[in-house]
Amino acid sequence: MGIFSGWFYTITVLMATLIMVKGVTAMQSIRNKLELMALTVIMILSMSPVAQAATTPFGVSRWPKPRVTYVLTGSTHYRQIYTTAIKAWNATGQFRFVPGSAAHHQVTLGTSTATTGRYHLLAGLTLTYEQADHYFTKAQVLLLTRNLATYHYTTADQIHVAEHELGHVIGLQHSRDAYSVMLADNRYNHISQADIVAVKKRYQLPVGEASTK
C-alpha cells in the first residue's frame, strides 16, 4: 500500500504474525527489519510460558469515536472469518464495526498470498494511518493466507488472528496475559474480559493518553 497523501499523516504498522518453532521465536532476529511493527507469533508446536498482566495495554492513538466503517475483500471464506471476528467485537458493546461502501469506509479487511520479504513469517498484518493529533483516519488488515495454510491454522485459529488484528485497529497493543486475544503469539484465545475493559478505558480516556504499563 502506498503512503497516504498529506504531510500530517503518519503510518504505524501495529501488527504482524511470526513463526515460533519449538518455542523459539524469530522475533529477535528480524526486529530491526520490521522497525515499527509489533509482532504476533505463529505457533507451530507449543506456546512458551508468558507472564500474566492485569490489563490489556493500549497506545496513545484511537478513533474519534468507538465506531468505524469497513469493507471486505478476498474470498468468501476469509470474508466469513472477518465477519465472525467483527461479530465478536461488536458483541462486547464497547466498539462497533459497521459495513461501509467502496467509496466511504475507514477500514479495509483483506488478504494477501505474500510469503517473501517482510511477509515471510507473517500470518496477519495491520496498518493504521493517523493524524498528528493521534486520531486514526484509516486502517488496513491483511491475513496472509498461504502462511496460515502452511502452518495449519484451523478456521477457529484464523478467527482468533482476525480478532487480534481488529484489536489493533481499535487501538489495543500486545498483552502479556496468557488469556488475552492480544497476546503476541495468540492463536487460540478469544476476546477476554481484560481486552473488553481495555477498549472501554481507551475510549473513555482522551486521545494522546496511553494505558499505564
PDB file of C-alpha atoms in Angstrom:
ATOM      1  CA  MET A   1       0.000   0.000   0.000  1.00  0.00           C
ATOM      2  CA  GLY A   2       1.289   3.455  -0.848  1.00  0.00           C
ATOM      3  CA  ILE A   3       1.781   6.170   1.726  1.00  0.00           C
ATOM      4  CA  PHE A   4      -1.405   8.106   2.322  1.00  0.00           C
ATOM      5  CA  SER A   5      -1.133  11.595   0.874  1.00  0.00           C
ATOM      6  CA  GLY A   6      -0.819  14.581   3.170  1.00  0.00           C
ATOM      7  CA  TRP A   7       2.086  15.713   5.316  1.00  0.00           C
ATOM      8  CA  PHE A   8       0.134  15.436   8.553  1.00  0.00           C
ATOM      9  CA  TYR A   9      -0.480  11.715   8.197  1.00  0.00           C
ATOM     10  CA  THR A  10       1.797   9.092   9.656  1.00  0.00           C
ATOM     11  CA  ILE A  11       1.671   5.340   9.213  1.00  0.00           C
ATOM     12  CA  THR A  12       2.053   2.929  12.087  1.00  0.00           C
ATOM     13  CA  VAL A  13       2.383  -0.811  11.449  1.00  0.00           C
ATOM     14  CA  LEU A  14       0.806  -2.303  14.507  1.00  0.00           C
ATOM     15  CA  MET A  15       0.880  -5.992  13.966  1.00  0.00           C
ATOM     16  CA  ALA A  16       2.461  -8.830  12.080  1.00  0.00           C
ATOM     17  CA  THR A  17       2.472 -12.546  12.784  1.00  0.00           C
ATOM     18  CA  LEU A  18       5.684 -14.567  13.093  1.00  0.00           C
ATOM     19  CA  ILE A  19       6.520 -18.252  13.274  1.00  0.00           C
ATOM     20  CA  MET A  20       7.560 -19.916  16.536  1.00  0.00           C
ATOM     21  CA  VAL A  21       9.402 -23.209  16.074  1.00  0.00           C
ATOM     22  CA  LYS A  22       9.856 -25.391  19.155  1.00  0.00           C
ATOM     23  CA  GLY A  23       9.307 -22.417  21.394  1.00  0.00           C
ATOM     24  CA  VAL A  24      11.998 -20.240  19.782  1.00  0.00           C
ATOM     25  CA  THR A  25      10.686 -17.139  18.061  1.00  0.00           C
ATOM     26  CA  ALA A  26      12.257 -15.415  15.075  1.00  0.00           C
ATOM     27  CA  MET A  27      11.127 -12.094  16.504  1.00  0.00           C
ATOM     28  CA  GLN A  28      14.551 -11.006  17.744  1.00  0.00           C
ATOM     29  CA  SER A  29      16.369 -11.749  14.509  1.00  0.00           C
ATOM     30  CA  ILE A  30      14.100  -9.604  12.343  1.00  0.00           C
ATOM     31  CA  ARG A  31      13.114  -6.869  14.806  1.00  0.00           C
ATOM     32  CA  ASN A  32      15.320  -4.269  13.137  1.00  0.00           C
ATOM     33  CA  LYS A  33      13.957  -5.043   9.683  1.00  0.00           C
ATOM     34  CA  LEU A  34      10.362  -4.675  10.824  1.00  0.00           C
ATOM     35  CA  GLU A  35      11.078  -1.382  12.637  1.00  0.00           C
ATOM     36  CA  LEU A  36       7.672  -0.110  13.852  1.00  0.00           C
ATOM     37  CA  MET A  37       5.986  -3.463  13.655  1.00  0.00           C
ATOM     38  CA  ALA A  38       4.618  -5.138  16.731  1.00  0.00           C
ATOM     39  CA  LEU A  39       4.717  -8.845  16.179  1.00  0.00           C
ATOM     40  CA  THR A  40       2.356 -11.706  16.758  1.00  0.00           C
ATOM     41  CA  VAL A  41       3.970 -15.091  16.549  1.00  0.00           C
ATOM     42  CA  ILE A  42       2.605 -18.044  14.584  1.00  0.00           C
ATOM     43  CA  MET A  43       2.749 -21.047  16.851  1.00  0.00           C
ATOM     44  CA  ILE A  44       3.647 -24.411  15.361  1.00  0.00           C
ATOM     45  CA  LEU A  45       4.175 -26.646  18.367  1.00  0.00           C
ATOM     46  CA  SER A  46       3.651 -25.105  21.764  1.00  0.00           C
ATOM     47  CA  MET A  47       3.329 -21.775  23.499  1.00  0.00           C
ATOM     48  CA  SER A  48       6.205 -20.644  25.649  1.00  0.00           C
ATOM     49  CA  PRO A  49       5.328 -19.512  29.182  1.00  0.00           C
ATOM     50  CA  VAL A  50       4.368 -15.860  29.484  1.00  0.00           C
ATOM     51  CA  ALA A  51       3.867 -13.582  32.438  1.00  0.00           C
ATOM     52  CA  GLN A  52       0.383 -12.570  33.438  1.00  0.00           C
ATOM     53  CA  ALA A  53      -0.670  -8.961  33.042  1.00  0.00           C
ATOM     54  CA  ALA A  54      -3.572  -7.362  34.864  1.00  0.00           C
ATOM     55  CA  THR A  55      -4.754  -5.357  31.870  1.00  0.00           C
ATOM     56  CA  THR A  56      -4.517  -5.219  28.103  1.00  0.00           C
ATOM     57  CA  PRO A  57      -2.364  -2.234  27.101  1.00  0.00           C
ATOM     58  CA  PHE A  58      -3.295   0.424  24.574  1.00  0.00           C
ATOM     59  CA  GLY A  59      -1.385   3.257  22.958  1.00  0.00           C
ATOM     60  CA  VAL A  60      -1.993   6.969  22.584  1.00  0.00           C
ATOM     61  CA  SER A  61      -3.949   6.658  19.334  1.00  0.00           C
ATOM     62  CA  ARG A  62      -7.613   5.914  18.770  1.00  0.00           C
ATOM     63  CA  TRP A  63     -10.547   6.707  16.506  1.00  0.00           C
ATOM     64  CA  PRO A  64     -12.630   9.831  17.230  1.00  0.00           C
ATOM     65  CA  LYS A  65     -15.496   7.548  18.253  1.00  0.00           C
ATOM     66  CA  PRO A  66     -15.647   3.826  19.143  1.00  0.00           C
ATOM     67  CA  ARG A  67     -17.140   3.070  15.736  1.00  0.00           C
ATOM     68  CA  VAL A  68     -15.662   2.572  12.262  1.00  0.00           C
ATOM     69  CA  THR A  69     -16.919   1.600   8.828  1.00  0.00           C
ATOM     70  CA  TYR A  70     -15.294  -1.233   6.896  1.00  0.00           C
ATOM     71  CA  VAL A  71     -15.255  -3.070   3.584  1.00  0.00           C
ATOM     72  CA  LEU A  72     -14.367  -6.717   2.991  1.00  0.00           C
ATOM     73  CA  THR A  73     -12.230  -8.078   0.166  1.00  0.00           C
ATOM     74  CA  GLY A  74     -10.911 -11.549  -0.582  1.00  0.00           C
ATOM     75  CA  SER A  75     -12.516 -14.967  -0.822  1.00  0.00           C
ATOM     76  CA  THR A  76     -15.843 -15.982   0.657  1.00  0.00           C
ATOM     77  CA  HIS A  77     -14.008 -17.982   3.328  1.00  0.00           C
ATOM     78  CA  TYR A  78     -11.956 -15.058   4.600  1.00  0.00           C
ATOM     79  CA  ARG A  79     -14.866 -12.673   4.389  1.00  0.00           C
ATOM     80  CA  GLN A  80     -16.634 -15.041   6.774  1.00  0.00           C
ATOM     81  CA  ILE A  81     -13.566 -15.147   9.038  1.00  0.00           C
ATOM     82  CA  TYR A  82     -13.660 -11.366   9.303  1.00  0.00           C
ATOM     83  CA  THR A  83     -17.426 -11.283   9.724  1.00  0.00           C
ATOM     84  CA  THR A  84     -17.226 -13.696  12.654  1.00  0.00           C
ATOM     85  CA  ALA A  85     -14.425 -11.692  14.280  1.00  0.00           C
ATOM     86  CA  ILE A  86     -16.406  -8.475  13.798  1.00  0.00           C
ATOM     87  CA  LYS A  87     -19.468 -10.002  15.438  1.00  0.00           C
ATOM     88  CA  ALA A  88     -17.320 -10.983  18.417  1.00  0.00           C
ATOM     89  CA  TRP A  89     -16.027  -7.445  18.901  1.00  0.00           C
ATOM     90  CA  ASN A  90     -19.430  -5.871  18.317  1.00  0.00           C
ATOM     91  CA  ALA A  91     -20.907  -8.200  20.936  1.00  0.00           C
ATOM     92  CA  THR A  92     -18.656  -6.654  23.598  1.00  0.00           C
ATOM     93  CA  GLY A  93     -20.676  -3.448  23.428  1.00  0.00           C
ATOM     94  CA  GLN A  94     -17.520  -1.306  23.592  1.00  0.00           C
ATOM     95  CA  PHE A  95     -16.740  -0.821  19.891  1.00  0.00           C
ATOM     96  CA  ARG A  96     -18.645  -1.254  16.657  1.00  0.00           C
ATOM     97  CA  PHE A  97     -17.555  -2.217  13.168  1.00  0.00           C
ATOM     98  CA  VAL A  98     -20.226  -1.101  10.700  1.00  0.00           C
ATOM     99  CA  PRO A  99     -20.379  -2.030   6.981  1.00  0.00           C
ATOM    100  CA  GLY A 100     -19.353   0.823   4.715  1.00  0.00           C
ATOM    101  CA  SER A 101     -19.203   1.184   0.946  1.00  0.00           C
ATOM    102  CA  ALA A 102     -16.413   1.086  -1.608  1.00  0.00           C
ATOM    103  CA  ALA A 103     -16.467   4.876  -1.701  1.00  0.00           C
ATOM    104  CA  HIS A 104     -16.945   5.529   2.002  1.00  0.00           C
ATOM    105  CA  HIS A 105     -15.131   3.380   4.562  1.00  0.00           C
ATOM    106  CA  GLN A 106     -12.383   3.732   7.144  1.00  0.00           C
ATOM    107  CA  VAL A 107     -11.051   0.176   7.361  1.00  0.00           C
ATOM    108  CA  THR A 108     -10.223  -2.323   4.618  1.00  0.00           C
ATOM    109  CA  LEU A 109     -10.177  -6.006   5.592  1.00  0.00           C
ATOM    110  CA  GLY A 110      -8.485  -8.275   3.086  1.00  0.00           C
ATOM    111  CA  THR A 111      -5.930 -10.990   2.369  1.00  0.00           C
ATOM    112  CA  SER A 112      -2.552 -11.469   0.745  1.00  0.00           C
ATOM    113  CA  THR A 113      -0.709 -14.501  -0.601  1.00  0.00           C
ATOM    114  CA  ALA A 114       2.675 -12.868   0.021  1.00  0.00           C
ATOM    115  CA  THR A 115       5.279 -15.102   1.655  1.00  0.00           C
ATOM    116  CA  THR A 116       8.559 -13.346   0.906  1.00  0.00           C
ATOM    117  CA  GLY A 117      10.404 -10.360   2.292  1.00  0.00           C
ATOM    118  CA  ARG A 118       8.758  -8.897   5.368  1.00  0.00           C
ATOM    119  CA  TYR A 119       5.833 -11.283   4.872  1.00  0.00           C
ATOM    120  CA  HIS A 120       7.991 -14.417   5.134  1.00  0.00           C
ATOM    121  CA  LEU A 121       6.996 -15.248   8.712  1.00  0.00           C
ATOM    122  CA  LEU A 122       3.694 -13.397   8.950  1.00  0.00           C
ATOM    123  CA  ALA A 123       0.118 -14.592   9.370  1.00  0.00           C
ATOM    124  CA  GLY A 124      -1.500 -11.164   9.588  1.00  0.00           C
ATOM    125  CA  LEU A 125      -0.666  -7.500   9.295  1.00  0.00           C
ATOM    126  CA  THR A 126      -2.441  -4.345  10.455  1.00  0.00           C
ATOM    127  CA  LEU A 127      -1.560  -0.866   9.253  1.00  0.00           C
ATOM    128  CA  THR A 128      -3.098   2.253  10.743  1.00  0.00           C
ATOM    129  CA  TYR A 129      -2.953   5.803   9.468  1.00  0.00           C
ATOM    130  CA  GLU A 130      -3.172   8.644  11.920  1.00  0.00           C
ATOM    131  CA  GLN A 131      -3.015  12.417  12.093  1.00  0.00           C
ATOM    132  CA  ALA A 132      -0.543  14.416  14.152  1.00  0.00           C
ATOM    133  CA  ASP A 133      -3.152  14.601  16.923  1.00  0.00           C
ATOM    134  CA  HIS A 134      -3.095  10.753  17.161  1.00  0.00           C
ATOM    135  CA  TYR A 135      -6.592  10.196  15.822  1.00  0.00           C
ATOM    136  CA  PHE A 136      -6.736   7.247  13.445  1.00  0.00           C
ATOM    137  CA  THR A 137      -8.064   8.108  10.000  1.00  0.00           C
ATOM    138  CA  LYS A 138      -7.716   4.839   8.102  1.00  0.00           C
ATOM    139  CA  ALA A 139      -6.618   1.233   8.591  1.00  0.00           C
ATOM    140  CA  GLN A 140      -5.922  -1.888   6.588  1.00  0.00           C
ATOM    141  CA  VAL A 141      -5.755  -5.503   7.752  1.00  0.00           C
ATOM    142  CA  LEU A 142      -4.300  -8.359   5.728  1.00  0.00           C
ATOM    143  CA  LEU A 143      -4.431 -12.052   6.577  1.00  0.00           C
ATOM    144  CA  LEU A 144      -1.557 -13.953   4.956  1.00  0.00           C
ATOM    145  CA  THR A 145      -3.433 -16.921   3.535  1.00  0.00           C
ATOM    146  CA  ARG A 146      -0.544 -19.072   2.324  1.00  0.00           C
ATOM    147  CA  ASN A 147       1.228 -18.879   5.661  1.00  0.00           C
ATOM    148  CA  LEU A 148      -1.986 -19.678   7.513  1.00  0.00           C
ATOM    149  CA  ALA A 149      -2.360 -22.772   5.334  1.00  0.00           C
ATOM    150  CA  THR A 150       1.294 -23.792   5.631  1.00  0.00           C
ATOM    151  CA  TYR A 151       1.144 -23.744   9.428  1.00  0.00           C
ATOM    152  CA  HIS A 152      -2.236 -25.465   9.553  1.00  0.00           C
ATOM    153  CA  TYR A 153      -4.319 -22.726  11.137  1.00  0.00           C
ATOM    154  CA  THR A 154      -7.847 -24.010  11.603  1.00  0.00           C
ATOM    155  CA  THR A 155     -10.879 -21.849  10.919  1.00  0.00           C
ATOM    156  CA  ALA A 156     -11.109 -21.120  14.653  1.00  0.00           C
ATOM    157  CA  ASP A 157      -7.412 -20.150  14.732  1.00  0.00           C
ATOM    158  CA  GLN A 158      -7.925 -17.814  11.775  1.00  0.00           C
ATOM    159  CA  ILE A 159     -10.835 -16.137  13.547  1.00  0.00           C
ATOM    160  CA  HIS A 160      -8.641 -15.553  16.599  1.00  0.00           C
ATOM    161  CA  VAL A 161      -5.962 -13.980  14.397  1.00  0.00           C
ATOM    162  CA  ALA A 162      -8.616 -11.732  12.835  1.00  0.00           C
ATOM    163  CA  GLU A 163      -9.902 -10.770  16.298  1.00  0.00           C
ATOM    164  CA  HIS A 164      -6.338  -9.906  17.304  1.00  0.00           C
ATOM    165  CA  GLU A 165      -5.868  -7.747  14.210  1.00  0.00           C
ATOM    166  CA  LEU A 166      -9.152  -5.945  14.822  1.00  0.00           C
ATOM    167  CA  GLY A 167      -7.940  -5.284  18.354  1.00  0.00           C
ATOM    168  CA  HIS A 168      -5.015  -3.406  16.825  1.00  0.00           C
ATOM    169  CA  VAL A 169      -7.428  -1.494  14.591  1.00  0.00           C
ATOM    170  CA  ILE A 170      -9.315  -0.440  17.732  1.00  0.00           C
ATOM    171  CA  GLY A 171      -6.090   0.745  19.369  1.00  0.00           C
ATOM    172  CA  LEU A 172      -5.009  -2.156  21.579  1.00  0.00           C
ATOM    173  CA  GLN A 173      -1.399  -3.261  21.861  1.00  0.00           C
ATOM    174  CA  HIS A 174       0.160  -6.615  22.667  1.00  0.00           C
ATOM    175  CA  SER A 175      -0.593  -8.121  26.059  1.00  0.00           C
ATOM    176  CA  ARG A 176       1.448 -10.493  28.224  1.00  0.00           C
ATOM    177  CA  ASP A 177      -1.744 -12.036  29.592  1.00  0.00           C
ATOM    178  CA  ALA A 178      -1.800 -15.682  28.511  1.00  0.00           C
ATOM    179  CA  TYR A 179      -5.590 -15.483  28.025  1.00  0.00           C
ATOM    180  CA  SER A 180      -5.811 -12.235  26.042  1.00  0.00           C
ATOM    181  CA  VAL A 181      -6.681 -12.118  22.354  1.00  0.00           C
ATOM    182  CA  MET A 182      -3.888  -9.530  22.179  1.00  0.00           C
ATOM    183  CA  LEU A 183      -1.235 -11.989  23.345  1.00  0.00           C
ATOM    184  CA  ALA A 184       1.683 -11.521  20.951  1.00  0.00           C
ATOM    185  CA  ASP A 185       1.686 -15.184  19.904  1.00  0.00           C
ATOM    186  CA  ASN A 186      -2.069 -15.629  20.065  1.00  0.00           C
ATOM    187  CA  ARG A 187      -3.540 -18.467  18.070  1.00  0.00           C
ATOM    188  CA  TYR A 188      -6.123 -19.926  20.420  1.00  0.00           C
ATOM    189  CA  ASN A 189      -7.514 -17.066  22.520  1.00  0.00           C
ATOM    190  CA  HIS A 190     -10.859 -15.350  22.086  1.00  0.00           C
ATOM    191  CA  ILE A 191     -11.519 -11.796  23.323  1.00  0.00           C
ATOM    192  CA  SER A 192     -11.068 -11.717  27.102  1.00  0.00           C
ATOM    193  CA  GLN A 193     -12.713  -9.600  29.765  1.00  0.00           C
ATOM    194  CA  ALA A 194      -9.427  -7.717  30.189  1.00  0.00           C
ATOM    195  CA  ASP A 195      -9.491  -6.883  26.477  1.00  0.00           C
ATOM    196  CA  ILE A 196     -13.046  -5.556  26.765  1.00  0.00           C
ATOM    197  CA  VAL A 197     -12.164  -3.419  29.782  1.00  0.00           C
ATOM    198  CA  ALA A 198      -9.167  -2.008  27.898  1.00  0.00           C
ATOM    199  CA  VAL A 199     -11.307  -0.936  24.941  1.00  0.00           C
ATOM    200  CA  LYS A 200     -13.778   0.755  27.267  1.00  0.00           C
ATOM    201  CA  LYS A 201     -10.972   2.623  29.010  1.00  0.00           C
ATOM    202  CA  ARG A 202      -9.242   3.519  25.726  1.00  0.00           C
ATOM    203  CA  TYR A 203     -12.375   5.370  24.562  1.00  0.00           C
ATOM    204  CA  GLN A 204     -13.067   6.953  27.936  1.00  0.00           C
ATOM    205  CA  LEU A 205      -9.593   8.487  28.092  1.00  0.00           C
ATOM    206  CA  PRO A 206      -8.566  11.383  25.852  1.00  0.00           C
ATOM    207  CA  VAL A 207      -6.604  10.695  22.693  1.00  0.00           C
ATOM    208  CA  GLY A 208      -2.891  11.016  23.409  1.00  0.00           C
ATOM    209  CA  GLU A 209      -3.138   9.202  26.729  1.00  0.00           C
ATOM    210  CA  ALA A 210      -1.958   5.594  26.824  1.00  0.00           C
ATOM    211  CA  SER A 211      -2.549   2.880  29.383  1.00  0.00           C
ATOM    212  CA  THR A 212      -0.135   2.683  32.287  1.00  0.00           C
ATOM    213  CA  LYS A 213       2.341  -0.168  31.984  1.00  0.00           C
TER     214      LYS A 213
END
